[in-house]
PDB file of C-alpha atoms and ligand atoms in Angstrom:
ATOM      1  CA  MET A  98      -0.031   0.031  -0.002  1.00  0.00           C
ATOM      2  CA  ASP A  99       1.423   3.431  -0.837  1.00  0.00           C
ATOM      3  CA  ASN A 100       1.355   6.430   1.432  1.00  0.00           C
ATOM      4  CA  SER A 101      -1.098   8.355  -0.775  1.00  0.00           C
ATOM      5  CA  LEU A 102      -4.000   5.962  -0.553  1.00  0.00           C
ATOM      6  CA  ARG A 103      -7.227   7.519   0.723  1.00  0.00           C
ATOM      7  CA  LEU A 104      -8.993   5.607   3.506  1.00  0.00           C
ATOM      8  CA  ASP A 105     -12.365   5.397   1.649  1.00  0.00           C
ATOM      9  CA  ARG A 106     -10.561   3.970  -1.393  1.00  0.00           C
ATOM     10  CA  PHE A 107      -8.609   1.467   0.730  1.00  0.00           C
ATOM     11  CA  VAL A 108     -11.868   0.251   2.338  1.00  0.00           C
ATOM     12  CA  SER A 109     -13.703  -0.027  -0.961  1.00  0.00           C
ATOM     13  CA  GLU A 110     -10.880  -1.898  -2.621  1.00  0.00           C
ATOM     14  CA  SER A 111     -10.204  -4.272   0.270  1.00  0.00           C
ATOM     15  CA  LEU A 112     -13.894  -5.117   0.772  1.00  0.00           C
ATOM     16  CA  GLN A 113     -14.666  -4.894  -2.955  1.00  0.00           C
ATOM     17  CA  ILE A 114     -17.530  -2.507  -2.357  1.00  0.00           C
ATOM     18  CA  THR A 115     -18.350   0.810  -4.004  1.00  0.00           C
ATOM     19  CA  ARG A 116     -16.909   4.108  -2.818  1.00  0.00           C
ATOM     20  CA  LYS A 117     -20.474   5.105  -1.761  1.00  0.00           C
ATOM     21  CA  GLU A 118     -20.744   1.975   0.419  1.00  0.00           C
ATOM     22  CA  SER A 119     -17.340   2.513   1.914  1.00  0.00           C
ATOM     23  CA  LYS A 120     -18.238   6.112   2.786  1.00  0.00           C
ATOM     24  CA  ALA A 121     -21.375   4.835   4.474  1.00  0.00           C
ATOM     25  CA  LEU A 122     -19.348   2.379   6.574  1.00  0.00           C
ATOM     26  CA  LEU A 123     -17.090   5.201   7.571  1.00  0.00           C
ATOM     27  CA  SER A 124     -19.816   7.589   8.549  1.00  0.00           C
ATOM     28  CA  ARG A 125     -21.451   4.837  10.610  1.00  0.00           C
ATOM     29  CA  GLY A 126     -18.230   4.585  12.690  1.00  0.00           C
ATOM     30  CA  LYS A 127     -17.490   1.007  11.563  1.00  0.00           C
ATOM     31  CA  ILE A 128     -13.935   1.664  10.440  1.00  0.00           C
ATOM     32  CA  THR A 129     -10.956   2.094  12.778  1.00  0.00           C
ATOM     33  CA  VAL A 130      -7.446   3.151  12.030  1.00  0.00           C
ATOM     34  CA  ASN A 131      -4.992   1.947  14.652  1.00  0.00           C
ATOM     35  CA  ASP A 132      -7.888   1.189  16.971  1.00  0.00           C
ATOM     36  CA  VAL A 133      -9.407   4.738  16.725  1.00  0.00           C
ATOM     37  CA  ILE A 134     -12.700   5.196  14.943  1.00  0.00           C
ATOM     38  CA  GLU A 135     -12.155   7.194  11.789  1.00  0.00           C
ATOM     39  CA  LYS A 136     -15.023   8.818   9.869  1.00  0.00           C
ATOM     40  CA  ASN A 137     -12.963  10.901   7.496  1.00  0.00           C
ATOM     41  CA  GLY A 138     -12.576   8.955   4.216  1.00  0.00           C
ATOM     42  CA  SER A 139     -10.314  11.500   2.606  1.00  0.00           C
ATOM     43  CA  ARG A 140      -7.597  10.924   5.206  1.00  0.00           C
ATOM     44  CA  HIS A 141      -4.667   9.010   3.857  1.00  0.00           C
ATOM     45  CA  VAL A 142      -3.443   5.754   5.302  1.00  0.00           C
ATOM     46  CA  ALA A 143       0.106   4.181   5.131  1.00  0.00           C
ATOM     47  CA  ALA A 144       1.323   0.609   5.015  1.00  0.00           C
ATOM     48  CA  ALA A 145       2.008   0.574   8.757  1.00  0.00           C
ATOM     49  CA  ASP A 146      -1.578   1.576   9.656  1.00  0.00           C
ATOM     50  CA  ILE A 147      -3.920  -1.154  10.834  1.00  0.00           C
ATOM     51  CA  ILE A 148      -7.410  -0.654   9.392  1.00  0.00           C
ATOM     52  CA  GLN A 149     -10.353  -2.668  10.663  1.00  0.00           C
ATOM     53  CA  ALA A 150     -13.967  -2.934   9.646  1.00  0.00           C
ATOM     54  CA  ASP A 151     -16.172  -4.132  12.536  1.00  0.00           C
ATOM     55  CA  GLY A 152     -12.991  -5.467  14.212  1.00  0.00           C
ATOM     56  CA  ILE A 153     -11.759  -7.398  11.142  1.00  0.00           C
ATOM     57  CA  VAL A 154      -8.315  -6.359   9.891  1.00  0.00           C
ATOM     58  CA  LEU A 155      -8.539  -5.316   6.248  1.00  0.00           C
ATOM     59  CA  SER A 156      -5.843  -5.908   3.630  1.00  0.00           C
ATOM     60  CA  ARG A 157      -5.964  -4.622   0.130  1.00  0.00           C
ATOM     61  CA  SER A 158      -6.715  -7.680  -2.073  1.00  0.00           C
ATOM     62  CA  GLU A 159      -4.268  -8.389  -4.790  1.00  0.00           C
ATOM     63  CA  HIS A 160      -6.890  -8.700  -7.524  1.00  0.00           C
ATOM     64  CA  VAL A 161     -10.457  -7.672  -8.235  1.00  0.00           C
ATOM     65  CA  TYR A 162     -13.018 -10.128  -9.770  1.00  0.00           C
ATOM     66  CA  LEU A 163     -16.332  -8.696 -10.718  1.00  0.00           C
ATOM     67  CA  MET A 164     -19.492 -10.259 -12.248  1.00  0.00           C
ATOM     68  CA  LEU A 165     -21.125  -7.685 -14.532  1.00  0.00           C
ATOM     69  CA  ASN A 166     -24.395  -7.953 -16.350  1.00  0.00           C
ATOM     70  CA  LYS A 167     -23.475  -6.240 -19.613  1.00  0.00           C
ATOM     71  CA  PRO A 168     -26.292  -4.182 -21.153  1.00  0.00           C
ATOM     72  CA  ALA A 169     -26.689  -4.018 -24.949  1.00  0.00           C
ATOM     73  CA  GLY A 170     -24.819  -1.168 -26.661  1.00  0.00           C
ATOM     74  CA  ILE A 171     -21.724  -1.450 -24.425  1.00  0.00           C
ATOM     75  CA  VAL A 172     -18.330  -2.475 -25.831  1.00  0.00           C
ATOM     76  CA  SER A 173     -16.380  -5.378 -24.248  1.00  0.00           C
ATOM     77  CA  ALA A 174     -13.043  -3.657 -23.965  1.00  0.00           C
ATOM     78  CA  SER A 175     -10.890  -1.860 -21.362  1.00  0.00           C
ATOM     79  CA  ARG A 176     -10.989   1.403 -23.282  1.00  0.00           C
ATOM     80  CA  ALA A 177     -12.794   2.953 -26.195  1.00  0.00           C
ATOM     81  CA  SER A 178     -11.471   1.997 -29.630  1.00  0.00           C
ATOM     82  CA  ASP A 179      -9.229   4.407 -31.584  1.00  0.00           C
ATOM     83  CA  SER A 180     -11.684   4.172 -34.456  1.00  0.00           C
ATOM     84  CA  ALA A 181     -14.541   5.465 -32.279  1.00  0.00           C
ATOM     85  CA  ALA A 182     -12.344   8.238 -30.998  1.00  0.00           C
ATOM     86  CA  ALA A 183     -11.226   9.098 -34.503  1.00  0.00           C
ATOM     87  CA  ALA A 184     -14.871   9.192 -35.676  1.00  0.00           C
ATOM     88  CA  GLY A 185     -15.571  11.534 -32.766  1.00  0.00           C
ATOM     89  CA  TYR A 186     -18.244   9.501 -30.957  1.00  0.00           C
ATOM     90  CA  ALA A 187     -18.183   8.428 -27.316  1.00  0.00           C
ATOM     91  CA  GLU A 188     -18.099   4.662 -26.822  1.00  0.00           C
ATOM     92  CA  THR A 189     -18.904   3.254 -23.399  1.00  0.00           C
ATOM     93  CA  THR A 190     -16.955   0.177 -22.413  1.00  0.00           C
ATOM     94  CA  VAL A 191     -17.658  -2.439 -19.738  1.00  0.00           C
ATOM     95  CA  THR A 192     -14.798  -1.073 -17.605  1.00  0.00           C
ATOM     96  CA  ASP A 193     -16.412   2.384 -17.646  1.00  0.00           C
ATOM     97  CA  LEU A 194     -19.326   0.919 -15.755  1.00  0.00           C
ATOM     98  CA  VAL A 195     -17.115   0.116 -12.683  1.00  0.00           C
ATOM     99  CA  ARG A 196     -14.477   2.820 -13.004  1.00  0.00           C
ATOM    100  CA  GLU A 197     -15.905   4.971 -10.160  1.00  0.00           C
ATOM    101  CA  ALA A 198     -15.640   2.115  -7.676  1.00  0.00           C
ATOM    102  CA  PHE A 199     -12.146   0.916  -8.842  1.00  0.00           C
ATOM    103  CA  PRO A 200     -10.472   4.074 -10.226  1.00  0.00           C
ATOM    104  CA  ARG A 201      -6.905   2.763  -9.822  1.00  0.00           C
ATOM    105  CA  ARG A 202      -7.352  -0.803 -11.079  1.00  0.00           C
ATOM    106  CA  GLU A 203      -6.484  -1.780 -14.659  1.00  0.00           C
ATOM    107  CA  LEU A 204      -9.558  -3.918 -15.114  1.00  0.00           C
ATOM    108  CA  PHE A 205     -10.324  -5.724 -18.368  1.00  0.00           C
ATOM    109  CA  PRO A 206     -13.011  -8.210 -19.482  1.00  0.00           C
ATOM    110  CA  ALA A 207     -11.963 -11.895 -19.459  1.00  0.00           C
ATOM    111  CA  GLY A 208     -13.662 -12.675 -22.750  1.00  0.00           C
ATOM    112  CA  ARG A 209     -15.864 -10.609 -24.990  1.00  0.00           C
ATOM    113  CA  LEU A 210     -19.504 -10.283 -25.985  1.00  0.00           C
ATOM    114  CA  ASP A 211     -20.641  -8.476 -29.133  1.00  0.00           C
ATOM    115  CA  LYS A 212     -21.873  -4.930 -28.563  1.00  0.00           C
ATOM    116  CA  THR A 213     -25.448  -6.036 -29.068  1.00  0.00           C
ATOM    117  CA  SER A 214     -25.097  -9.046 -26.744  1.00  0.00           C
ATOM    118  CA  THR A 215     -25.882  -8.959 -23.024  1.00  0.00           C
ATOM    119  CA  GLY A 216     -25.024 -10.884 -19.878  1.00  0.00           C
ATOM    120  CA  PHE A 217     -22.140 -12.203 -17.895  1.00  0.00           C
ATOM    121  CA  ILE A 218     -18.787 -10.388 -18.294  1.00  0.00           C
ATOM    122  CA  LEU A 219     -16.098 -11.189 -15.813  1.00  0.00           C
ATOM    123  CA  LEU A 220     -13.989  -8.118 -15.145  1.00  0.00           C
ATOM    124  CA  THR A 221     -10.641  -8.571 -13.473  1.00  0.00           C
ATOM    125  CA  ASP A 222      -7.090  -7.379 -13.209  1.00  0.00           C
ATOM    126  CA  ASP A 223      -5.782 -10.924 -12.845  1.00  0.00           C
ATOM    127  CA  GLY A 224      -4.140 -11.785 -16.104  1.00  0.00           C
ATOM    128  CA  ILE A 225      -3.280 -15.328 -15.063  1.00  0.00           C
ATOM    129  CA  LEU A 226      -6.874 -16.257 -14.258  1.00  0.00           C
ATOM    130  CA  ALA A 227      -8.151 -14.572 -17.458  1.00  0.00           C
ATOM    131  CA  HIS A 228      -5.633 -16.425 -19.532  1.00  0.00           C
ATOM    132  CA  ALA A 229      -6.608 -19.731 -17.924  1.00  0.00           C
ATOM    133  CA  LEU A 230     -10.320 -19.067 -18.703  1.00  0.00           C
ATOM    134  CA  LEU A 231      -9.639 -18.036 -22.299  1.00  0.00           C
ATOM    135  CA  ALA A 232      -6.883 -20.429 -23.312  1.00  0.00           C
ATOM    136  CA  PRO A 233      -8.096 -22.527 -26.257  1.00  0.00           C
ATOM    137  CA  GLY A 234      -6.784 -25.733 -24.731  1.00  0.00           C
ATOM    138  CA  ARG A 235      -8.857 -25.272 -21.499  1.00  0.00           C
ATOM    139  CA  HIS A 236     -12.275 -25.371 -23.177  1.00  0.00           C
ATOM    140  CA  VAL A 237     -14.002 -23.620 -20.262  1.00  0.00           C
ATOM    141  CA  PRO A 238     -17.732 -23.809 -21.254  1.00  0.00           C
ATOM    142  CA  LYS A 239     -19.716 -20.613 -21.722  1.00  0.00           C
ATOM    143  CA  THR A 240     -23.494 -20.827 -21.672  1.00  0.00           C
ATOM    144  CA  TYR A 241     -25.834 -18.478 -23.597  1.00  0.00           C
ATOM    145  CA  GLU A 242     -29.495 -17.962 -23.912  1.00  0.00           C
ATOM    146  CA  VAL A 243     -30.223 -17.123 -27.483  1.00  0.00           C
ATOM    147  CA  VAL A 244     -33.380 -16.020 -29.314  1.00  0.00           C
ATOM    148  CA  ILE A 245     -33.385 -17.154 -32.906  1.00  0.00           C
ATOM    149  CA  ASP A 246     -35.748 -16.154 -35.751  1.00  0.00           C
ATOM    150  CA  THR A 247     -36.643 -19.672 -36.858  1.00  0.00           C
ATOM    151  CA  PRO A 248     -37.291 -22.649 -34.648  1.00  0.00           C
ATOM    152  CA  LEU A 249     -34.477 -25.004 -33.586  1.00  0.00           C
ATOM    153  CA  THR A 250     -34.134 -28.098 -35.847  1.00  0.00           C
ATOM    154  CA  GLU A 251     -32.628 -31.534 -35.451  1.00  0.00           C
ATOM    155  CA  ALA A 252     -30.138 -30.527 -38.146  1.00  0.00           C
ATOM    156  CA  MET A 253     -28.932 -27.667 -35.973  1.00  0.00           C
ATOM    157  CA  ILE A 254     -28.597 -29.916 -32.865  1.00  0.00           C
ATOM    158  CA  THR A 255     -26.565 -32.585 -34.687  1.00  0.00           C
ATOM    159  CA  GLY A 256     -24.655 -30.034 -36.770  1.00  0.00           C
ATOM    160  CA  PHE A 257     -23.544 -28.057 -33.642  1.00  0.00           C
ATOM    161  CA  ALA A 258     -22.604 -31.263 -31.827  1.00  0.00           C
ATOM    162  CA  ALA A 259     -20.470 -32.524 -34.763  1.00  0.00           C
ATOM    163  CA  GLY A 260     -18.498 -29.294 -34.843  1.00  0.00           C
ATOM    164  CA  PRO A 261     -19.683 -27.159 -37.686  1.00  0.00           C
ATOM    165  CA  VAL A 262     -17.373 -25.738 -40.387  1.00  0.00           C
ATOM    166  CA  LEU A 263     -17.802 -21.979 -40.804  1.00  0.00           C
ATOM    167  CA  ALA A 264     -18.047 -20.303 -44.168  1.00  0.00           C
ATOM    168  CA  ASP A 265     -14.350 -19.340 -44.011  1.00  0.00           C
ATOM    169  CA  GLY A 266     -13.326 -22.956 -43.434  1.00  0.00           C
ATOM    170  CA  THR A 267     -12.808 -22.789 -39.618  1.00  0.00           C
ATOM    171  CA  ARG A 268     -13.739 -26.090 -38.062  1.00  0.00           C
ATOM    172  CA  LEU A 269     -15.341 -25.519 -34.692  1.00  0.00           C
ATOM    173  CA  ASP A 270     -15.381 -27.745 -31.623  1.00  0.00           C
ATOM    174  CA  GLY A 271     -18.703 -29.446 -30.914  1.00  0.00           C
ATOM    175  CA  ALA A 272     -21.282 -27.265 -29.146  1.00  0.00           C
ATOM    176  CA  GLU A 273     -24.530 -28.134 -27.395  1.00  0.00           C
ATOM    177  CA  VAL A 274     -27.875 -26.564 -28.175  1.00  0.00           C
ATOM    178  CA  ARG A 275     -31.297 -27.319 -26.741  1.00  0.00           C
ATOM    179  CA  ALA A 276     -34.703 -25.575 -26.812  1.00  0.00           C
ATOM    180  CA  LEU A 277     -35.733 -23.613 -23.764  1.00  0.00           C
ATOM    181  CA  SER A 278     -39.155 -22.650 -25.103  1.00  0.00           C
ATOM    182  CA  ALA A 279     -41.906 -24.762 -26.592  1.00  0.00           C
ATOM    183  CA  ASP A 280     -41.777 -22.846 -29.903  1.00  0.00           C
ATOM    184  CA  GLY A 281     -38.046 -23.590 -30.278  1.00  0.00           C
ATOM    185  CA  LEU A 282     -37.139 -19.926 -30.663  1.00  0.00           C
ATOM    186  CA  THR A 283     -35.396 -19.515 -27.295  1.00  0.00           C
ATOM    187  CA  VAL A 284     -32.472 -21.894 -26.945  1.00  0.00           C
ATOM    188  CA  GLU A 285     -29.535 -22.573 -24.782  1.00  0.00           C
ATOM    189  CA  VAL A 286     -26.138 -22.855 -26.374  1.00  0.00           C
ATOM    190  CA  ILE A 287     -22.957 -24.107 -24.679  1.00  0.00           C
ATOM    191  CA  LEU A 288     -19.643 -23.267 -26.352  1.00  0.00           C
ATOM    192  CA  HIS A 289     -16.247 -24.627 -25.439  1.00  0.00           C
ATOM    193  CA  GLN A 290     -14.226 -22.056 -27.387  1.00  0.00           C
ATOM    194  CA  GLY A 291     -14.556 -18.407 -28.353  1.00  0.00           C
ATOM    195  CA  VAL A 292     -14.464 -17.506 -32.027  1.00  0.00           C
ATOM    196  CA  TYR A 293     -15.565 -14.103 -33.249  1.00  0.00           C
ATOM    197  CA  HIS A 294     -19.429 -13.976 -33.659  1.00  0.00           C
ATOM    198  CA  GLN A 295     -19.396 -17.670 -33.131  1.00  0.00           C
ATOM    199  CA  ILE A 296     -23.049 -18.286 -32.288  1.00  0.00           C
ATOM    200  CA  LYS A 297     -24.377 -15.947 -34.994  1.00  0.00           C
ATOM    201  CA  ARG A 298     -22.159 -17.638 -37.571  1.00  0.00           C
ATOM    202  CA  MET A 299     -23.144 -21.137 -36.444  1.00  0.00           C
ATOM    203  CA  PHE A 300     -26.851 -20.334 -36.722  1.00  0.00           C
ATOM    204  CA  GLY A 301     -26.138 -18.580 -40.013  1.00  0.00           C
ATOM    205  CA  LEU A 302     -24.993 -21.963 -41.445  1.00  0.00           C
ATOM    206  CA  PHE A 303     -28.610 -23.052 -41.054  1.00  0.00           C
ATOM    207  CA  ASP A 304     -30.088 -19.789 -42.414  1.00  0.00           C
ATOM    208  CA  ALA A 305     -31.239 -18.818 -38.891  1.00  0.00           C
ATOM    209  CA  GLY A 306     -30.719 -15.261 -37.564  1.00  0.00           C
ATOM    210  CA  VAL A 307     -30.013 -14.335 -33.889  1.00  0.00           C
ATOM    211  CA  ASN A 308     -32.387 -11.748 -32.351  1.00  0.00           C
ATOM    212  CA  ALA A 309     -30.911 -11.716 -28.822  1.00  0.00           C
ATOM    213  CA  LEU A 310     -27.889 -13.260 -27.098  1.00  0.00           C
ATOM    214  CA  HIS A 311     -27.329 -13.324 -23.402  1.00  0.00           C
ATOM    215  CA  ARG A 312     -24.483 -15.058 -21.591  1.00  0.00           C
ATOM    216  CA  THR A 313     -25.781 -16.846 -18.491  1.00  0.00           C
ATOM    217  CA  ALA A 314     -22.711 -18.690 -17.257  1.00  0.00           C
ATOM    218  CA  ILE A 315     -18.913 -18.904 -17.398  1.00  0.00           C
ATOM    219  CA  GLY A 316     -17.763 -22.393 -16.454  1.00  0.00           C
ATOM    220  CA  PRO A 317     -19.753 -23.388 -13.326  1.00  0.00           C
ATOM    221  CA  VAL A 318     -20.548 -19.776 -12.298  1.00  0.00           C
ATOM    222  CA  ARG A 319     -24.015 -18.520 -13.232  1.00  0.00           C
ATOM    223  CA  LEU A 320     -24.888 -14.813 -13.757  1.00  0.00           C
ATOM    224  CA  ASP A 321     -26.628 -13.651 -10.582  1.00  0.00           C
ATOM    225  CA  PRO A 322     -30.251 -13.185 -11.702  1.00  0.00           C
ATOM    226  CA  SER A 323     -30.651 -10.231  -9.258  1.00  0.00           C
ATOM    227  CA  LEU A 324     -28.132  -8.183 -11.283  1.00  0.00           C
ATOM    228  CA  LYS A 325     -29.980  -5.784 -13.600  1.00  0.00           C
ATOM    229  CA  PRO A 326     -28.325  -4.708 -16.893  1.00  0.00           C
ATOM    230  CA  GLY A 327     -25.312  -2.575 -15.947  1.00  0.00           C
ATOM    231  CA  ASP A 328     -25.196  -3.899 -12.379  1.00  0.00           C
ATOM    232  CA  TRP A 329     -22.231  -5.768 -10.968  1.00  0.00           C
ATOM    233  CA  ARG A 330     -20.945  -7.410  -7.810  1.00  0.00           C
ATOM    234  CA  PRO A 331     -17.682  -9.049  -6.700  1.00  0.00           C
ATOM    235  CA  LEU A 332     -17.486 -12.819  -7.254  1.00  0.00           C
ATOM    236  CA  THR A 333     -17.918 -14.705  -3.997  1.00  0.00           C
ATOM    237  CA  GLY A 334     -14.940 -16.705  -2.682  1.00  0.00           C
ATOM    238  CA  GLU A 335     -16.817 -19.867  -3.668  1.00  0.00           C
ATOM    239  CA  GLU A 336     -17.414 -18.663  -7.218  1.00  0.00           C
ATOM    240  CA  LEU A 337     -13.770 -17.651  -7.654  1.00  0.00           C
ATOM    241  CA  ALA A 338     -12.556 -21.011  -6.283  1.00  0.00           C
ATOM    242  CA  SER A 339     -14.795 -22.881  -8.762  1.00  0.00           C
ATOM    243  CA  LEU A 340     -13.391 -20.852 -11.676  1.00  0.00           C
ATOM    244  CA  ARG A 341      -9.855 -21.604 -10.611  1.00  0.00           C
TER     245      ARG A 341
HETATM  246  N1  LIG B 679     -21.317 -15.604 -30.159  1.00  0.00           N
HETATM  247  C1  LIG B 679     -21.767 -14.447 -30.815  1.00  0.00           C
HETATM  248  O1  LIG B 679     -22.135 -14.523 -32.008  1.00  0.00           O
HETATM  249  N2  LIG B 679     -21.813 -13.262 -30.132  1.00  0.00           N
HETATM  250  C2  LIG B 679     -21.456 -13.145 -28.828  1.00  0.00           C
HETATM  251  O2  LIG B 679     -21.501 -12.052 -28.275  1.00  0.00           O
HETATM  252  C3  LIG B 679     -21.031 -14.303 -28.139  1.00  0.00           C
HETATM  253  C4  LIG B 679     -21.006 -15.519 -28.793  1.00  0.00           C
END
């Protein structure tokens, strides 16, 4: 911890809560610095200071792991693209949605969703975990709820399972698809790799279009249904352990 760290920031980063929540803890007298209640969040703390929340000693966690429900229209990147900047329009990225809470962290999305897609984005500054989740050899499954414009067919199910060959010759790994709705228009797709526009291109092979695409799980961790579009929360210890 460096000498210039503000107490409210230290509390928010170590508990992985927002700055607003950390200020609320401070004003309620829950935080002590060297055994003295401290309500002033702008005060700076140093490495030698012992900071406690409700009597529990806090340490700044090495990494941040956030589950975000990405809304449509937001880009899965750490910063806006040069092309957007050059064209003079503002582009909101997934990291913009959490920047206020983690202003000093270099967070990035571990895996992308198309701008129009929604759902589970894992934001972290842990490059090793991100690499492990994305490495082609690891085949970590990603689960999606997809609305298609023509009902699911047997040909799609067997074609996806066999590993379809895309129009550009890319042979994909096998993927699972099953109907979630009686009309066969809402389906669940499980991918074991991440190729650009993969689901849209796979359905395109069967002349089916994708109207909506929502990621519901990464590996064994399901998107928390209480998170509204744009909301996020830290992964629980259990969720993080299951990803590792
Ligand atoms: N496949 C797609 O086509 N789009 C996504 O956003 C994710 C998977």
